[in-house]
Amino acid sequence: MNTAIDIRGLRKSFGSQTVLGGIDLSVAAGSIFALLGPNGAGKTTLINILATLSLPDAGTASVAGHDVVRDARGVRGAISLTGQYAAVDEVLTGEEVLRMMARLNGYTPVAGRTRSSELLARFELTDAARKLVKTYSGGMRRRLDLAISLLANPAVIFLDEPTTGLDTRSRQSLWEIINGLAAGGTTVFLTTQYLEEADVLADRIGVINEGVIVAEGTAAELKARIGGDVVELRDASDELVREIPTDGTVHGLRAAIDQLDALAVPGTHVSIRKPSLDDVFLALTAHDSQLESNLEGARS
Ligand SMILES: Nc1ncnc2c1ncn2[C@@H]1O[C@H](COP(=O)(O)OP(=O)(O)O)[C@@H](O)[C@H]1O
Ligand SMILES: [Mg+2]
């Protein structure tokens, strides 16, 4: 495996608060990695360290072969981080912003115009190219941000919650673009609070909770970790009445069906589905707090 990002024992605290409690992760070149976790889990802190905007307290990380502390310059030459240009663009059109950023990235005027037109087309912004950025929707701004970050042809691209706050259509169009980046050989490291997003996009997923990776693997591997299928009871209009995770045994399935018996009025029907990432996350974090309360119990 050609490793694009390698993280070993990375730690970071703010004052007395430990925000990253020893992160180990490895991301293959050309793959999409999703760091999945709730608000405050430490996702942005980790991305900021990888993008050399912040220093770790301990541990090491390398990006595209460059150490983030000893060779920050090398890292910066190989990456892009979206959102970093968000403030410059209000009074310009999308096309003007791209051409200006192209010049700053060392393009000649002609090459900058050509590349800008290509990127505007690729990000479905051709029709909006001559409109002021301040009139753009959230989805259009995210696409422009991504287009800007691709001017430098980065080997690794960091996307911190790229679709947060977007509607379903904009989100899906961004997903297609992100998939296209990886298909072109770019390594994508993204953070998300959306289980579906990680499931749809990522080759591998790291689940982070309170600064600790609680699980890492493919979506299928994570789903396998919570074991059994989920039994669902739905009413006549297919609305979910109740769902019960099982442990995958005959006994567990029978117990789940028994629990649903009282709710099984005429018109309802049962089905069995594979666990979703939602189930996985709940199971992993529930397991975590269970572990903590056990530990606390053992201490007192
Ligand atoms: N510069 C900072 N100074 C102090 N605390 C911070 C700073 N940046 C982040 N934190 C704290 O670190 C924790 C993790 O934050 P963050 O990495 O932004 O999480 P996420 O991106 O997963 O929502 C939060 O409790 C946040 O308040
Ligand atoms: Mg964040």
Coordinates of C-alpha atoms and ligand atoms in Angstrom, one line a residue:
M1 CA 0.0 0.0 0.0
N2 CA 1.2 3.5 -0.9
T3 CA 0.5 5.5 2.3
A4 CA -0.6 9.1 1.8
I5 CA -1.3 9.9 5.5
D6 CA 0.4 8.2 8.4
I7 CA -0.5 9.2 12.0
R8 CA 1.1 7.7 15.1
G9 CA 0.2 8.4 18.7
L10 CA -0.9 11.9 17.9
R11 CA -2.0 13.9 21.0
K12 CA -3.3 17.4 21.5
S13 CA -4.6 19.3 24.5
F14 CA -6.0 22.7 25.0
G15 CA -5.2 23.7 28.6
S16 CA -6.3 20.9 30.8
Q17 CA -8.6 19.4 28.1
T18 CA -7.3 16.5 26.1
V19 CA -8.8 16.9 22.7
L20 CA -6.8 14.2 20.8
G21 CA -5.9 11.3 23.1
G22 CA -3.4 9.3 20.9
I23 CA -4.5 8.9 17.3
D24 CA -3.1 6.1 15.1
L25 CA -4.4 6.1 11.5
S26 CA -3.1 5.2 8.0
V27 CA -4.7 6.3 4.8
A28 CA -3.8 4.7 1.4
A29 CA -3.0 7.0 -1.5
G30 CA -5.9 7.6 -3.9
S31 CA -8.5 6.5 -1.3
I32 CA -11.3 8.3 0.5
F33 CA -11.0 8.3 4.2
A34 CA -13.9 9.5 6.4
L35 CA -13.4 10.6 10.0
L36 CA -16.8 10.2 11.5
G37 CA -17.8 11.7 14.8
P38 CA -20.1 14.0 16.6
N39 CA -19.6 17.7 17.3
G40 CA -16.6 18.3 19.6
A41 CA -15.0 14.9 18.9
G42 CA -11.7 16.4 17.7
K43 CA -12.1 16.2 13.9
T44 CA -11.2 19.8 13.1
T45 CA -8.3 19.7 15.6
L46 CA -6.9 16.6 13.8
I47 CA -7.3 18.1 10.3
N48 CA -5.6 21.4 11.4
I49 CA -2.6 19.4 12.6
L50 CA -2.4 17.4 9.4
A51 CA -2.7 20.7 7.4
T52 CA 0.1 22.2 9.5
L53 CA -2.2 24.9 10.9
S54 CA -1.6 23.6 14.4
L55 CA 1.1 21.7 16.2
P56 CA 0.7 18.3 18.0
D57 CA 1.8 17.9 21.6
A58 CA 3.1 14.4 21.0
G59 CA 3.2 11.7 18.3
T60 CA 4.0 12.0 14.6
A61 CA 2.1 12.5 11.4
S62 CA 3.2 12.6 7.8
V63 CA 1.3 13.7 4.8
A64 CA 2.4 12.7 1.2
G65 CA 5.7 11.6 2.8
H66 CA 6.3 14.9 4.6
D67 CA 6.4 15.2 8.4
V68 CA 3.8 17.8 9.5
V69 CA 6.2 19.3 12.1
R70 CA 9.7 19.0 10.6
D71 CA 8.6 19.6 7.0
A72 CA 5.5 21.7 7.1
R73 CA 6.5 23.4 3.9
G74 CA 6.6 20.1 2.1
V75 CA 3.2 19.2 3.5
R76 CA 1.7 22.6 2.4
G77 CA 3.0 22.0 -1.2
A78 CA 1.2 18.7 -1.4
I79 CA -2.2 19.5 0.2
S80 CA -5.2 21.7 0.0
L81 CA -7.7 22.5 2.7
T82 CA -11.1 23.7 1.6
G83 CA -12.7 26.8 3.2
Q84 CA -9.4 28.6 3.6
Y85 CA -10.3 31.2 0.9
A86 CA -13.8 31.7 2.0
A87 CA -13.3 35.3 3.0
V88 CA -11.7 36.8 -0.1
D89 CA -14.5 36.3 -2.6
E90 CA -17.6 38.4 -1.7
V91 CA -17.2 41.3 -4.1
L92 CA -15.9 39.2 -7.1
T93 CA -17.6 36.8 -9.5
G94 CA -16.8 33.1 -9.3
E95 CA -14.8 33.4 -12.5
E96 CA -12.8 36.4 -11.1
V97 CA -12.0 34.5 -7.9
L98 CA -10.8 31.5 -9.7
R99 CA -8.7 33.5 -12.2
M100 CA -7.1 35.5 -9.3
M101 CA -6.4 32.4 -7.3
A102 CA -4.9 30.8 -10.4
R103 CA -2.5 33.7 -10.8
L104 CA -1.5 33.4 -7.1
N105 CA -0.9 29.7 -7.8
G106 CA 1.6 30.6 -10.5
Y107 CA -0.5 30.1 -13.6
T108 CA 0.0 32.5 -16.6
P109 CA -3.0 34.6 -17.4
V110 CA -3.9 32.4 -20.4
A111 CA -3.4 29.1 -18.5
G112 CA -5.3 30.5 -15.6
R113 CA -8.3 31.4 -17.8
T114 CA -8.3 27.9 -19.4
R115 CA -8.0 26.1 -16.0
S116 CA -10.7 28.3 -14.5
S117 CA -13.2 27.6 -17.3
E118 CA -12.4 23.8 -16.9
L119 CA -13.0 23.9 -13.2
L120 CA -16.2 26.0 -13.5
A121 CA -17.6 23.5 -15.9
R122 CA -16.5 20.5 -13.8
F123 CA -18.2 22.0 -10.7
E124 CA -21.4 23.0 -12.5
L125 CA -20.7 26.7 -12.1
T126 CA -20.5 27.8 -15.7
D127 CA -23.9 29.5 -15.6
A128 CA -23.0 31.3 -12.4
A129 CA -19.4 32.2 -13.5
R130 CA -20.2 35.9 -14.0
K131 CA -22.4 36.3 -10.9
L132 CA -21.1 37.8 -7.7
V133 CA -20.0 35.1 -5.2
K134 CA -22.1 36.8 -2.5
T135 CA -25.2 35.8 -4.5
Y136 CA -24.2 32.1 -4.5
S137 CA -26.1 29.4 -2.5
G138 CA -24.3 27.4 0.2
G139 CA -23.8 24.5 -2.3
M140 CA -22.4 26.7 -5.0
R141 CA -19.9 28.2 -2.5
R142 CA -18.7 24.8 -1.4
R143 CA -18.2 23.8 -5.1
L144 CA -16.3 27.1 -5.7
D145 CA -14.1 26.4 -2.6
L146 CA -13.3 22.9 -3.9
A147 CA -12.6 24.3 -7.4
I148 CA -10.1 26.8 -5.9
S149 CA -8.4 24.1 -3.8
L150 CA -7.9 22.1 -7.0
L151 CA -6.0 24.8 -8.8
A152 CA -2.8 23.6 -7.2
N153 CA -3.3 19.9 -8.1
P154 CA -2.9 18.7 -4.6
A155 CA -2.0 15.1 -3.9
V156 CA -4.0 15.1 -0.7
I157 CA -7.2 17.1 -0.1
F158 CA -8.7 17.8 3.3
L159 CA -12.5 18.5 3.5
D160 CA -13.7 19.5 6.9
E161 CA -17.5 18.7 7.0
P162 CA -17.8 19.5 3.3
T163 CA -21.6 18.9 3.2
T164 CA -22.7 20.2 6.6
G165 CA -25.7 22.5 6.1
L166 CA -26.3 21.6 2.5
D167 CA -29.6 20.3 1.1
T168 CA -29.8 16.7 -0.2
R169 CA -29.3 17.7 -3.9
S170 CA -26.2 19.8 -3.3
R171 CA -24.9 17.1 -1.0
Q172 CA -25.3 14.5 -3.7
S173 CA -23.6 16.6 -6.3
L174 CA -20.7 17.2 -3.9
W175 CA -20.5 13.5 -3.3
E176 CA -20.1 12.9 -7.1
I177 CA -17.3 15.5 -7.2
I178 CA -15.5 14.0 -4.3
N179 CA -15.7 10.5 -5.8
G180 CA -14.3 12.0 -9.1
L181 CA -11.3 13.4 -7.2
A182 CA -10.4 10.1 -5.8
A183 CA -10.9 8.4 -9.1
G184 CA -8.4 10.9 -10.5
G185 CA -5.8 9.7 -7.9
T186 CA -6.2 12.4 -5.2
T187 CA -6.3 11.2 -1.6
V188 CA -9.4 12.6 0.2
F189 CA -9.5 12.9 3.9
L190 CA -12.9 14.2 5.0
T191 CA -14.7 14.7 8.3
T192 CA -18.4 14.2 8.7
Q193 CA -21.1 13.9 11.2
Y194 CA -23.3 12.0 8.7
L195 CA -23.1 8.3 8.8
E196 CA -24.7 8.0 5.4
E197 CA -22.0 10.2 3.9
A198 CA -19.2 8.0 5.3
D199 CA -21.0 4.9 4.2
V200 CA -21.6 6.2 0.6
L201 CA -18.2 7.8 0.0
A202 CA -15.4 6.3 2.0
D203 CA -13.1 3.4 1.3
R204 CA -12.3 3.3 5.0
I205 CA -14.0 5.0 8.0
G206 CA -12.5 6.0 11.4
V207 CA -15.0 6.6 14.1
I208 CA -13.8 9.3 16.6
N209 CA -15.4 10.0 19.9
E210 CA -13.9 12.4 22.5
G211 CA -10.5 12.4 20.8
V212 CA -10.2 8.6 20.5
I213 CA -10.6 6.4 17.5
V214 CA -13.2 3.9 18.7
A215 CA -13.3 1.9 15.5
E216 CA -11.6 1.8 12.1
G217 CA -12.4 -0.2 9.0
T218 CA -14.5 -0.4 5.9
A219 CA -18.2 0.3 6.2
A220 CA -18.8 -3.4 5.9
E221 CA -16.3 -4.2 8.7
L222 CA -17.8 -1.7 11.0
K223 CA -21.3 -3.1 10.4
A224 CA -20.0 -6.6 11.1
R225 CA -18.6 -5.4 14.4
I226 CA -22.0 -5.0 16.0
G227 CA -22.9 -8.6 14.9
G228 CA -26.5 -9.3 14.0
D229 CA -29.2 -8.0 11.8
V230 CA -31.9 -5.6 12.9
V231 CA -35.5 -6.7 13.0
E232 CA -38.0 -4.0 11.9
L233 CA -41.7 -3.8 12.4
R234 CA -43.5 -1.4 10.0
D235 CA -47.1 -0.4 9.7
A236 CA -49.4 -0.6 6.7
S237 CA -47.9 2.6 5.2
D238 CA -44.4 1.3 5.7
E239 CA -43.6 3.6 8.6
L240 CA -41.2 2.2 11.2
V241 CA -43.0 1.2 14.4
R242 CA -40.0 -0.4 16.2
E243 CA -36.6 -1.8 15.4
I244 CA -34.6 -4.2 17.5
P245 CA -31.0 -5.1 17.0
T246 CA -30.2 -8.8 17.4
D247 CA -27.0 -10.7 18.2
G248 CA -27.3 -12.8 15.1
T249 CA -28.3 -16.0 16.9
V250 CA -31.6 -17.9 16.6
H251 CA -32.3 -17.3 20.2
G252 CA -31.7 -13.5 19.8
L253 CA -33.9 -13.3 16.8
R254 CA -36.7 -15.2 18.6
A255 CA -36.4 -12.8 21.6
A256 CA -36.7 -9.8 19.2
I257 CA -39.8 -11.2 17.5
D258 CA -41.3 -11.9 21.0
Q259 CA -40.8 -8.2 21.9
L260 CA -42.6 -7.2 18.7
D261 CA -45.5 -9.5 19.3
A262 CA -47.6 -7.0 21.3
L263 CA -47.1 -4.3 18.6
A264 CA -47.9 -6.6 15.7
V265 CA -51.5 -5.3 15.0
P266 CA -53.1 -6.3 11.6
G267 CA -51.4 -4.5 8.7
T268 CA -47.9 -4.5 10.2
H269 CA -45.1 -6.5 8.8
V270 CA -41.6 -7.5 9.9
S271 CA -38.4 -7.4 7.9
I272 CA -34.7 -8.0 8.7
R273 CA -32.0 -5.6 7.6
K274 CA -28.2 -5.3 7.9
P275 CA -27.1 -2.8 10.6
S276 CA -26.6 0.8 9.4
L277 CA -23.6 2.9 10.4
D278 CA -26.0 4.7 12.7
D279 CA -26.5 1.4 14.6
V280 CA -22.7 0.9 14.6
F281 CA -22.0 4.3 16.0
L282 CA -24.6 3.9 18.7
A283 CA -23.3 0.5 19.6
L284 CA -19.7 1.7 19.7
T285 CA -20.3 4.8 21.8
A286 CA -22.8 3.0 24.1
H287 CA -20.1 0.3 24.6
D288 CA -17.7 3.1 25.4
S289 CA -19.8 4.7 28.1
Q290 CA -20.7 1.2 29.4
L291 CA -16.9 0.6 29.7
E292 CA -16.5 3.9 31.4
S293 CA -19.2 3.3 34.0
N294 CA -17.7 -0.2 34.6
L295 CA -14.3 1.4 35.2
E296 CA -15.8 4.0 37.5
G297 CA -17.5 1.2 39.4
A298 CA -14.2 -0.6 39.7
R299 CA -12.5 2.5 41.0
S300 CA -15.0 3.4 43.7
Ligands
LIG1 N1 -8.2 26.6 19.9 C1 -8.9 25.9 20.8 N2 -8.8 26.3 22.1 C2 -9.4 25.6 23.1 N3 -10.2 24.5 22.9 C3 -10.4 24.1 21.6 C4 -9.7 24.8 20.5 N4 -10.1 24.2 19.4 C5 -10.9 23.2 19.7 N5 -11.1 23.1 21.1 C6 -11.9 22.2 21.8 O1 -11.5 20.9 21.4 C7 -12.6 20.0 21.3 C8 -12.7 19.4 19.9 O2 -13.0 20.4 18.9 P1 -13.0 20.2 17.4 O3 -11.7 19.6 17.0 O4 -13.3 21.5 16.7 O5 -14.1 19.1 17.2 P2 -15.0 18.7 15.9 O6 -14.4 19.3 14.7 O7 -15.0 17.2 15.9 O8 -16.4 19.3 16.2 C9 -13.9 20.8 21.6 O9 -14.2 20.6 22.9 C10 -13.4 22.3 21.4 O10 -14.1 23.1 22.3
MG2 MG -15.1 20.6 13.3

